[in-house]
Short mmCIF file of C-alpha atoms and ligand atoms in Angstrom, two decimals:
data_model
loop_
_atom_site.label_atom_id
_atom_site.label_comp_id
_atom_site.label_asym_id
_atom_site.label_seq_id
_atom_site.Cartn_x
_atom_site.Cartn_y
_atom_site.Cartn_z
CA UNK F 1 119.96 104.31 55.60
CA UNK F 2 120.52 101.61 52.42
CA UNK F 3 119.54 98.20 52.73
CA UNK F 4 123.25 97.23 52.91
CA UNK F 5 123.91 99.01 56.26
CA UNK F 6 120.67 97.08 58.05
CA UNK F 7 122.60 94.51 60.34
CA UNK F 8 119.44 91.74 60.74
CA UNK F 9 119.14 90.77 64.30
CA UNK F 10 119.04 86.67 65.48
CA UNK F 11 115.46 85.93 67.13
CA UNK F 12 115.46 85.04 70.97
CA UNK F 13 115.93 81.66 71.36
CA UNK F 14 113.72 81.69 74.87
CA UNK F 15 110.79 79.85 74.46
CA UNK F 16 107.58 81.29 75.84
CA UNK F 17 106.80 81.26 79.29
CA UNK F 18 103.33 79.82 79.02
CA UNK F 19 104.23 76.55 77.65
CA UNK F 20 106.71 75.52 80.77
CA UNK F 21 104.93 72.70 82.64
CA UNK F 22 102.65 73.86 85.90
CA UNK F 23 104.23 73.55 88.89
CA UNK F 24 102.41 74.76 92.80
CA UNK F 25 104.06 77.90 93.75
CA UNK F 26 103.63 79.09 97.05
CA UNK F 27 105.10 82.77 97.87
CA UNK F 28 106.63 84.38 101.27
CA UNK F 29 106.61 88.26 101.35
CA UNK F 30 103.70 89.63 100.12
CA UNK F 31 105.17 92.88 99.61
CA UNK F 32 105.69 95.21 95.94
CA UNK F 33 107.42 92.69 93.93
CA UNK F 34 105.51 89.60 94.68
CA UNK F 35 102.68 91.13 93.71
CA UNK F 36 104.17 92.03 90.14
CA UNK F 37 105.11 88.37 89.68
CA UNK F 38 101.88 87.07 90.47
CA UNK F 39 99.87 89.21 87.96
CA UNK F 40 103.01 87.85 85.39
CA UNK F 41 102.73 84.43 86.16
CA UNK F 42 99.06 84.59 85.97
CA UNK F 43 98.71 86.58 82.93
CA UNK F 44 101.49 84.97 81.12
CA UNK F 45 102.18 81.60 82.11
CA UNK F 46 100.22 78.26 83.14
CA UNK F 47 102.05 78.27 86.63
CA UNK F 48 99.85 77.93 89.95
CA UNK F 49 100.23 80.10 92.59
CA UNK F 50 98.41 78.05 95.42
CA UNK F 51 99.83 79.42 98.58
CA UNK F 52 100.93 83.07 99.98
CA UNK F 53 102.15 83.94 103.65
CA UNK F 54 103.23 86.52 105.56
CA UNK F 55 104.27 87.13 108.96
CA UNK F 56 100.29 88.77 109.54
CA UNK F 57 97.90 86.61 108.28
CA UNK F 58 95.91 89.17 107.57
CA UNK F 59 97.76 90.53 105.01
CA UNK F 60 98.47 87.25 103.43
CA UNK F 61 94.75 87.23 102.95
CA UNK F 62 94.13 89.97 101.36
CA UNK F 63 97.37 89.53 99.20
CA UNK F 64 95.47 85.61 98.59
CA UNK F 65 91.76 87.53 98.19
CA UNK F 66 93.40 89.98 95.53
CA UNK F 67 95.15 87.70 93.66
CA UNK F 68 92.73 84.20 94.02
CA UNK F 69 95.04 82.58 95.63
CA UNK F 70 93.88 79.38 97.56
CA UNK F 71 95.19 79.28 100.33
CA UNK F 72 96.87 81.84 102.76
CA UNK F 73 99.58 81.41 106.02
CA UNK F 74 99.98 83.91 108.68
CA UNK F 75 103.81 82.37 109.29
CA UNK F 76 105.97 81.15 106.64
CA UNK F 77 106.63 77.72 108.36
CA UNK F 78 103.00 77.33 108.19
CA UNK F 79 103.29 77.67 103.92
CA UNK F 80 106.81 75.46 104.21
CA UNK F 81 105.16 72.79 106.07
CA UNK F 82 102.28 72.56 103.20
CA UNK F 83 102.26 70.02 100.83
CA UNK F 84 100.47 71.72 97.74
CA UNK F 85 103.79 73.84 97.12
CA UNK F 86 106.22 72.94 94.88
CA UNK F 87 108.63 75.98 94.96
CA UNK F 88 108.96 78.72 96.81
CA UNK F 89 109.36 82.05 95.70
CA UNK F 90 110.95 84.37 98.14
CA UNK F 91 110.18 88.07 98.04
CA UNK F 92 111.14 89.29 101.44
CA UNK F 93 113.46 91.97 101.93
CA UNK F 94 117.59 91.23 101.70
CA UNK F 95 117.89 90.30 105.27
CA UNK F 96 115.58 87.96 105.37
CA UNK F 97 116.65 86.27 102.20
CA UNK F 98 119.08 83.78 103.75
CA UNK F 99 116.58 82.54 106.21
CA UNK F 100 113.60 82.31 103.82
CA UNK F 101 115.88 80.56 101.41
CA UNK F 102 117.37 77.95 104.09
CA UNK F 103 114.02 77.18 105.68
CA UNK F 104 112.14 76.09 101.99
CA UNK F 105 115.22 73.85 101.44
CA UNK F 106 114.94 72.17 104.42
CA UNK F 107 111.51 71.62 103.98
CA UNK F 108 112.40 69.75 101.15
CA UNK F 109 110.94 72.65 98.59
CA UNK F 110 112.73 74.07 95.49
CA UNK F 111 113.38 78.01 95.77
CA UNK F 112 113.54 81.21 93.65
CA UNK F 113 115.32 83.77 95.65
CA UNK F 114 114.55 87.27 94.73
CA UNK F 115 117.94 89.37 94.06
CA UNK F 116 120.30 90.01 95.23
CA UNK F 117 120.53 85.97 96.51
CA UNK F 118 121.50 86.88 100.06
CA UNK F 119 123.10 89.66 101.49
CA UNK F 120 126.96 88.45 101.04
CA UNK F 121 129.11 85.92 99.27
CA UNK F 122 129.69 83.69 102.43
CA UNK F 123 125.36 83.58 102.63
CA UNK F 124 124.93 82.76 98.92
CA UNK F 125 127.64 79.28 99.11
CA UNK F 126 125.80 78.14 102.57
CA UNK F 127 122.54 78.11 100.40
CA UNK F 128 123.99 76.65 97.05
CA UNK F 129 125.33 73.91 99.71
CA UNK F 130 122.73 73.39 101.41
CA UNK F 131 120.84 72.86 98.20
CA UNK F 132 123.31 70.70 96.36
CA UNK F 133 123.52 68.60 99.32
CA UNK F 134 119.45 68.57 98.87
CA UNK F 135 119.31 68.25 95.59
CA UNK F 136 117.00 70.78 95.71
CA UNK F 137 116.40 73.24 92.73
CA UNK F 138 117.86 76.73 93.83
CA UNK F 139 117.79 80.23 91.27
CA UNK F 140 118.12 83.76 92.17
CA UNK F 141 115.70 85.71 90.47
CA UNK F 142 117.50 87.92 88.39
CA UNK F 143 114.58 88.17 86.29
CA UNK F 144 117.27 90.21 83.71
CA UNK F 145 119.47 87.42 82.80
CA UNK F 146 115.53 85.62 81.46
CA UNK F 147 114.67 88.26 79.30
CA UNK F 148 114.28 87.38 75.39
CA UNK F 149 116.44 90.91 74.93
CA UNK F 150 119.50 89.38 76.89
CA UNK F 151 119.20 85.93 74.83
CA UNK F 152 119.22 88.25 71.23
CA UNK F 153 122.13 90.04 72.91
CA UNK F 154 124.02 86.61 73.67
CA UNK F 155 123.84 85.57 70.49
CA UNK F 156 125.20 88.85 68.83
CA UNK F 157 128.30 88.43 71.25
CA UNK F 158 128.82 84.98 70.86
CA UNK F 159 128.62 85.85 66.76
CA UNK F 160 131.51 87.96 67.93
CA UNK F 161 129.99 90.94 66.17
CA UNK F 162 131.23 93.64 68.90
CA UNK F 163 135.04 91.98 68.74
CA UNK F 164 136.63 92.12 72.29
CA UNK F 165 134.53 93.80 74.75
CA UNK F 166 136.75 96.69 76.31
CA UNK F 167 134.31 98.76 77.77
CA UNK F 168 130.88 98.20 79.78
CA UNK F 169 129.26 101.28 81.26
CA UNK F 170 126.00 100.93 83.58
CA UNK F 171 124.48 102.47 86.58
CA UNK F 172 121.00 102.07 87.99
CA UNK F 173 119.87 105.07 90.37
CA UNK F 174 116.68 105.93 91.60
CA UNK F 175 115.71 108.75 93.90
CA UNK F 176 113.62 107.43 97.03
CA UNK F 177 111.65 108.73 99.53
CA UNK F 178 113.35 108.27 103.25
CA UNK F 179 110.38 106.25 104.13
CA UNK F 180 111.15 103.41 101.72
CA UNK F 181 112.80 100.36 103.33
CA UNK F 182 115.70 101.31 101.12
CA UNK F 183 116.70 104.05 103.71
CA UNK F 184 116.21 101.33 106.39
CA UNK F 185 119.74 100.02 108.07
CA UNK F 186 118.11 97.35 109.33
CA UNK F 187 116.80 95.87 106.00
CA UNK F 188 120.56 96.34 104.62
CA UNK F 189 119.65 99.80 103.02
CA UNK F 190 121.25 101.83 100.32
CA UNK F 191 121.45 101.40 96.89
CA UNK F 192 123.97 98.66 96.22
CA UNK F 193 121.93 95.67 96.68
CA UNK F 194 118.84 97.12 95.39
CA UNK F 195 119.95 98.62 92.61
CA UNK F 196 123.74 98.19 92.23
CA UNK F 197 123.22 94.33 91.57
CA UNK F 198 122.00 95.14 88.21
CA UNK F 199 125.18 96.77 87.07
CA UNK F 200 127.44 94.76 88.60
CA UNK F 201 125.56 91.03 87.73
CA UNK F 202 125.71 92.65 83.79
CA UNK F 203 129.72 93.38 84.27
CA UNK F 204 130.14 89.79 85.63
CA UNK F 205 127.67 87.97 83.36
CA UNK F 206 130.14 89.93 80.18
CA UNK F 207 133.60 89.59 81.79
CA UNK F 208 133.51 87.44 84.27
CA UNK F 209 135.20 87.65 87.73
CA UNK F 210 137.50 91.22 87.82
CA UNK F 211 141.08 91.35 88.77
CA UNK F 212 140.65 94.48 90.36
CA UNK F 213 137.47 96.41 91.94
CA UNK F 214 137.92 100.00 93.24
CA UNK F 215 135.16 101.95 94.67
CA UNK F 216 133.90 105.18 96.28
CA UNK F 217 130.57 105.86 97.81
CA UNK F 218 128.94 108.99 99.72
CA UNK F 219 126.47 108.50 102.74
CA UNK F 220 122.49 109.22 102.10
CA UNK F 221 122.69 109.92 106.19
CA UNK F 222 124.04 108.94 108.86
CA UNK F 223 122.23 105.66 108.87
CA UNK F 224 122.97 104.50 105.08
CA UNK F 225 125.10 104.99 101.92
CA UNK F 226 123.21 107.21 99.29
CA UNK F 227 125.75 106.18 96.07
CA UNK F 228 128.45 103.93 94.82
CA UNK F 229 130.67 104.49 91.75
CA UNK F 230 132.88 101.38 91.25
CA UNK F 231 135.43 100.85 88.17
CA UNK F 232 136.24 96.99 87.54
CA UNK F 233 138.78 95.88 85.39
CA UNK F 234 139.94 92.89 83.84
CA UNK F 235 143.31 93.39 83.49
CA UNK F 236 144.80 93.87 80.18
CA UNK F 237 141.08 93.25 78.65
CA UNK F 238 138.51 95.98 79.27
CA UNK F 239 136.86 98.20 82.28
CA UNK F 240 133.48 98.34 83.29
CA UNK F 241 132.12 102.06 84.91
CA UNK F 242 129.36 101.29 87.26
CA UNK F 243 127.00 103.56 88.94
CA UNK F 244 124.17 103.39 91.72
CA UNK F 245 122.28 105.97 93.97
CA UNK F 246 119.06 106.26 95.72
CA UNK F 247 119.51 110.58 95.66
CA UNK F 248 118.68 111.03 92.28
CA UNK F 249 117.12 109.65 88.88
CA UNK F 250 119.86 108.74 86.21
CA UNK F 251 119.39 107.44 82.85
CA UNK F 252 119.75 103.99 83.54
CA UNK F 253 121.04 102.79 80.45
CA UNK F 254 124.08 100.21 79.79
CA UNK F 255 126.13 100.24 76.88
CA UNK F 256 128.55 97.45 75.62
CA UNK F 257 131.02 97.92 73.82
CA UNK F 258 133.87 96.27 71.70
CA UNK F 259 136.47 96.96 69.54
CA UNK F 260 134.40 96.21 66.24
CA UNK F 261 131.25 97.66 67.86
CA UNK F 262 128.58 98.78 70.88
CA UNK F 263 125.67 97.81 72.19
CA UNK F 264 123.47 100.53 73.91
CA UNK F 265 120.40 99.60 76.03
CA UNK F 266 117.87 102.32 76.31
CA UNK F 267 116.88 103.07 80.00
CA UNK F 268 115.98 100.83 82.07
CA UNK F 269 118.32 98.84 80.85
CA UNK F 270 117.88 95.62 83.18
CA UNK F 271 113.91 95.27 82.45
CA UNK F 272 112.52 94.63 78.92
CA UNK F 273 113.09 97.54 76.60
CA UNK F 274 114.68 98.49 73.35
CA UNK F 275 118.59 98.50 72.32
CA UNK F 276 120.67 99.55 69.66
CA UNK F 277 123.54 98.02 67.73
CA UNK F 278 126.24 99.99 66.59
CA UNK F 279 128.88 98.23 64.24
CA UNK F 280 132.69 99.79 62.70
CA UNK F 281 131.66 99.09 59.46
CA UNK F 282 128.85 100.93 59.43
CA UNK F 283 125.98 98.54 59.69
CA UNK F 284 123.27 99.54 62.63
CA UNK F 285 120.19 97.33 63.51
CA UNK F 286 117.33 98.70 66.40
CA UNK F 287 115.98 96.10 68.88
CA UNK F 288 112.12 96.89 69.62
CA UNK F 289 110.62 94.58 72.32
CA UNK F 290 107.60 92.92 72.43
CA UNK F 291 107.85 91.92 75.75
CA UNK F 292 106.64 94.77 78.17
CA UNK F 293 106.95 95.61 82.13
CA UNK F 294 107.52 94.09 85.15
CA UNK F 295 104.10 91.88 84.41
CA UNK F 296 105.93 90.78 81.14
CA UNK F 297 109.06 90.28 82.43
CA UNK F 298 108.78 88.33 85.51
CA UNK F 299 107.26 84.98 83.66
CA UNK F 300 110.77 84.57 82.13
CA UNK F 301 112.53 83.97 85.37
CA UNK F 302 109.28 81.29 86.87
CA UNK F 303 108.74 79.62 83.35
CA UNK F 304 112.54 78.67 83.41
CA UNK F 305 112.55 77.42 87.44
CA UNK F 306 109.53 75.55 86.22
CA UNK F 307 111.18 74.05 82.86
CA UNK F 308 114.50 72.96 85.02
CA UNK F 309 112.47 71.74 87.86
CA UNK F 310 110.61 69.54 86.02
CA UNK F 311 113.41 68.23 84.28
CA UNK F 312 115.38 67.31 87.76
CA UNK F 313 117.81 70.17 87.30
CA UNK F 314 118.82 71.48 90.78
CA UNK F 315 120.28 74.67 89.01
CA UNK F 316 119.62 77.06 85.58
CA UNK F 317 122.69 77.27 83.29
CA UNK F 318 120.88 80.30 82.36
CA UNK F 319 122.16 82.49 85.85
CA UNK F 320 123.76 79.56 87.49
CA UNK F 321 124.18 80.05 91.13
CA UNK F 322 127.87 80.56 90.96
CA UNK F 323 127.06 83.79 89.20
CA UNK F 324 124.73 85.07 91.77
CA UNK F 325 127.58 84.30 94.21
CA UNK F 326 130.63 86.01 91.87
CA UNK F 327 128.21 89.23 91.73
CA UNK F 328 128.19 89.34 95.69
CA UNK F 329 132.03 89.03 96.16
CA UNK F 330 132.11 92.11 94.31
CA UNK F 331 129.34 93.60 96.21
CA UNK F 332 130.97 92.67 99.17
CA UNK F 333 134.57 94.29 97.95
CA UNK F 334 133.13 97.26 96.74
CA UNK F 335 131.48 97.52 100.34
CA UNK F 336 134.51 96.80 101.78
CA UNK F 337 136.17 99.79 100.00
CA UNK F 338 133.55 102.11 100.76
CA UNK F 339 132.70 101.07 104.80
CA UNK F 340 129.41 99.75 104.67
CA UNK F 341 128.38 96.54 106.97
CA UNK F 342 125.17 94.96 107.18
CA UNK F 343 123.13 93.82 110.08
CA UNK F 344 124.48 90.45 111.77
CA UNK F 345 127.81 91.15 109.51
CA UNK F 346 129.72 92.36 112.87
N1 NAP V 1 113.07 91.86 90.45
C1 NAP V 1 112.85 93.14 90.67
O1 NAP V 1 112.74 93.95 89.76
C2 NAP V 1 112.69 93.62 92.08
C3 NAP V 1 112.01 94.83 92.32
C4 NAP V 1 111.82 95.22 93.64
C5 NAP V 1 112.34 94.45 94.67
N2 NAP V 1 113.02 93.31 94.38
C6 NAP V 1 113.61 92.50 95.47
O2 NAP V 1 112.53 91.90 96.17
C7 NAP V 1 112.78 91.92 97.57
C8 NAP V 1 111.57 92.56 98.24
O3 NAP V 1 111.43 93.88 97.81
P1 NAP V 1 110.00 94.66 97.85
O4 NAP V 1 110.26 95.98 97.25
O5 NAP V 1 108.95 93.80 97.28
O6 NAP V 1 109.82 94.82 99.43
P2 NAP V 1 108.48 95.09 100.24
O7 NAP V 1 107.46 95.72 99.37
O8 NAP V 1 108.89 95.79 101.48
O9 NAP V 1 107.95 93.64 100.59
C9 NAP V 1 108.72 92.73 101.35
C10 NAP V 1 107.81 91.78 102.09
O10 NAP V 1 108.64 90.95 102.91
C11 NAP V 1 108.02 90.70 104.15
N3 NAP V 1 109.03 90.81 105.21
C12 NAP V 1 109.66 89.78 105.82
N4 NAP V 1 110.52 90.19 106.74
C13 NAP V 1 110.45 91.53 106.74
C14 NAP V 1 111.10 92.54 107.50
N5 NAP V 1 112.01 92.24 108.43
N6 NAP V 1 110.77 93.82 107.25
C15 NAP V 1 109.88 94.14 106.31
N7 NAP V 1 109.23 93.22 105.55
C16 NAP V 1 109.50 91.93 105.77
C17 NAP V 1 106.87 91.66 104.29
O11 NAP V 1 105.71 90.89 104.31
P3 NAP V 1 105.04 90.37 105.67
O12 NAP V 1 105.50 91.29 106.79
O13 NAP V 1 103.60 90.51 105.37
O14 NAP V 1 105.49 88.98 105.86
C18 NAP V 1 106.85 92.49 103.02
O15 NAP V 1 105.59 92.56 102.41
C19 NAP V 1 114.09 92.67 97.78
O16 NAP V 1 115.11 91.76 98.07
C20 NAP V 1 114.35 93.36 96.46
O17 NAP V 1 115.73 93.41 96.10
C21 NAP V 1 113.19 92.88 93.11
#
């Protein structure tokens, strides 16, 4: 390759997550992911975790003995009713999302909401009400939308070095066990809020809202849907091809793509990781990240809360909440389509 076909790449503009200012963080869930975003925001940032609780307070113990934590609930009221927490991170499972999320705010604490925000569009305005009305600082932690990839990657689109986007292709499956909560009906199981928000969140956060959504999905039982292919358009603009299933492994890659060029994010596409640029005229440049994992990762989303909180934002313009909101009126159309309900949905 000659020097003249090296396109150089603009540096993230995200600052790192270690200088945001400390704020108490007290967690509710102490299940797989909160545990990945404590070791972040203790390797990688100067936030405090002072508080964990779950609805056995002896596993909020041990979660609090593993992690030096100070102080640990056996009910979540019992951490919302504390005064040495700031915000609240919420890492419960989807159902329990909407709850979690309304009882911090009327506690009178800020919230991070793990994704997808709550389990339907008509759950995700009562919290951003509730929280405007609060003035309360409320994020869903789509820990993607953070990364210093997806900042490098605005700024080559807003350079307008791919053109007009016409074509975004994603999926994110993973094969599970039947034992995970994911095959659970209950916990609004399946792959589409799991894994399908990734995909879809990307479409909206590159087109927007779509004018049309159509969708077909295929059952993992009797009890939940196994996959989802969904094709979004904006009419007269581009498609998107979008792709989620808990029956199998799939590459998990996303590519972008315009009419002067592509983007292609190596798999996993949604967590830190490498990505290639692609241009018509022949110019290529290679993305290598430094930042690494789930433990790297996660300080984006808490270092940002932190920055915004402190600065008396009640929202990041980074994945505003009206996002978080757009992405579940698709997820609710595309279950629609496909017949799936959750539980308390009717
Ligand atoms: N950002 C990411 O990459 C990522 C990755 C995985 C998951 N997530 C999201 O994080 C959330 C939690 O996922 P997870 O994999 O961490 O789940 P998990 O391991 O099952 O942990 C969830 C925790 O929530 C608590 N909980 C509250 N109500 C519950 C209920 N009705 N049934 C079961 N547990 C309940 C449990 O703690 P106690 O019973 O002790 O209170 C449990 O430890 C999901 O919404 C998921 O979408 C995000």
């Amino acid at each position: 390759m000659t020097s003249s076909t090296v396109l150089e790449l603009p540096r993230t503009r995200v600052p790192d997550p270690v200088d945001a200012p400390t704020l108490r963080w007290g967690i509710l869930g102490p299940g797989w992911i909160a545990q990945r975003f404590v070791e972040s925001l203790q390797r990688n940032t100067a936030q405090e975790v002072t508080a964990v609780a779950s609805r056995g307070l002896t596993r909020a113990q041990a979660f609090a003995d593993n992690w030096g934590i100070r102080r640990a609930h056996g009910s979540y009221d019992a951490l919302l009713a504390s005064e040495d927490v700031d915000v609240v991170y919420v890492a419960t499972p989807h159902t329990a999302h909407f709850d979690c999320a309304m009882a911090a705010l009327d506690h009178g604490k800020h919230v991070v909401i793990e994704k997808p925000l709550a389990l339907n569009g008509a759950q995700g305005r009562a919290i951003q009400e509730r929280a405007v009305a609060l003035g309360l600082f409320c994020m869903e932690a789509m820990w993607t939308s953070f990364l210093p990839k997806f900042d490098v990657i605005d700024q080559i689109l807003e350079a307008g070095l791919l053109g007009t986007i016409r074509t975004v292709l994603a999926d994110h499956g993973e094969r599970f066990e039947t034992d995970h909560r994911i095959y659970d009906p209950a916990l609004a199981g399946g792959p589409l809020l799991d894994l399908g928000t990734y995909p879809v969140s990307l479409a909206h956060r590159l087109l927007g809202v779509p004018s049309t959504v159509v969708a077909l999905g295929q059952p993992a039982n009797d009890m939940v849907n196994g996959q989802i292919s969904a094709v979004l358009s904006w009419a007269g603009i581009a498609q998107a091809s979008l792709n989620t299933t808990i029956l199998a492994d799939t590459p998990n890659m996303a590519s972008i793509c315009g009419d002067k060029g592509m983007i292609v994010l190596d798999s996993t596409f949604y967590r830190p990781g490498a990505f290639t640029v692609r241009l018509g005229d022949g110019r290529s440049a290679r993305y290598d990240d430094p930042v690494d994992g789930y433990v790297g990762g996660l300080a984006f989303e808490a270092a940002e809360a932190a920055r915004r909180i402190t600065a008396g934002d009640i929202e990041s313009p980074v994945h505003p909440l009206d996002a978080a909101i757009a992405t579940l009126d698709i997820l609710d159309e595309i279950r629609r389509q496909v017949g799936i309900t959750f539980p308390g949905e009717g």
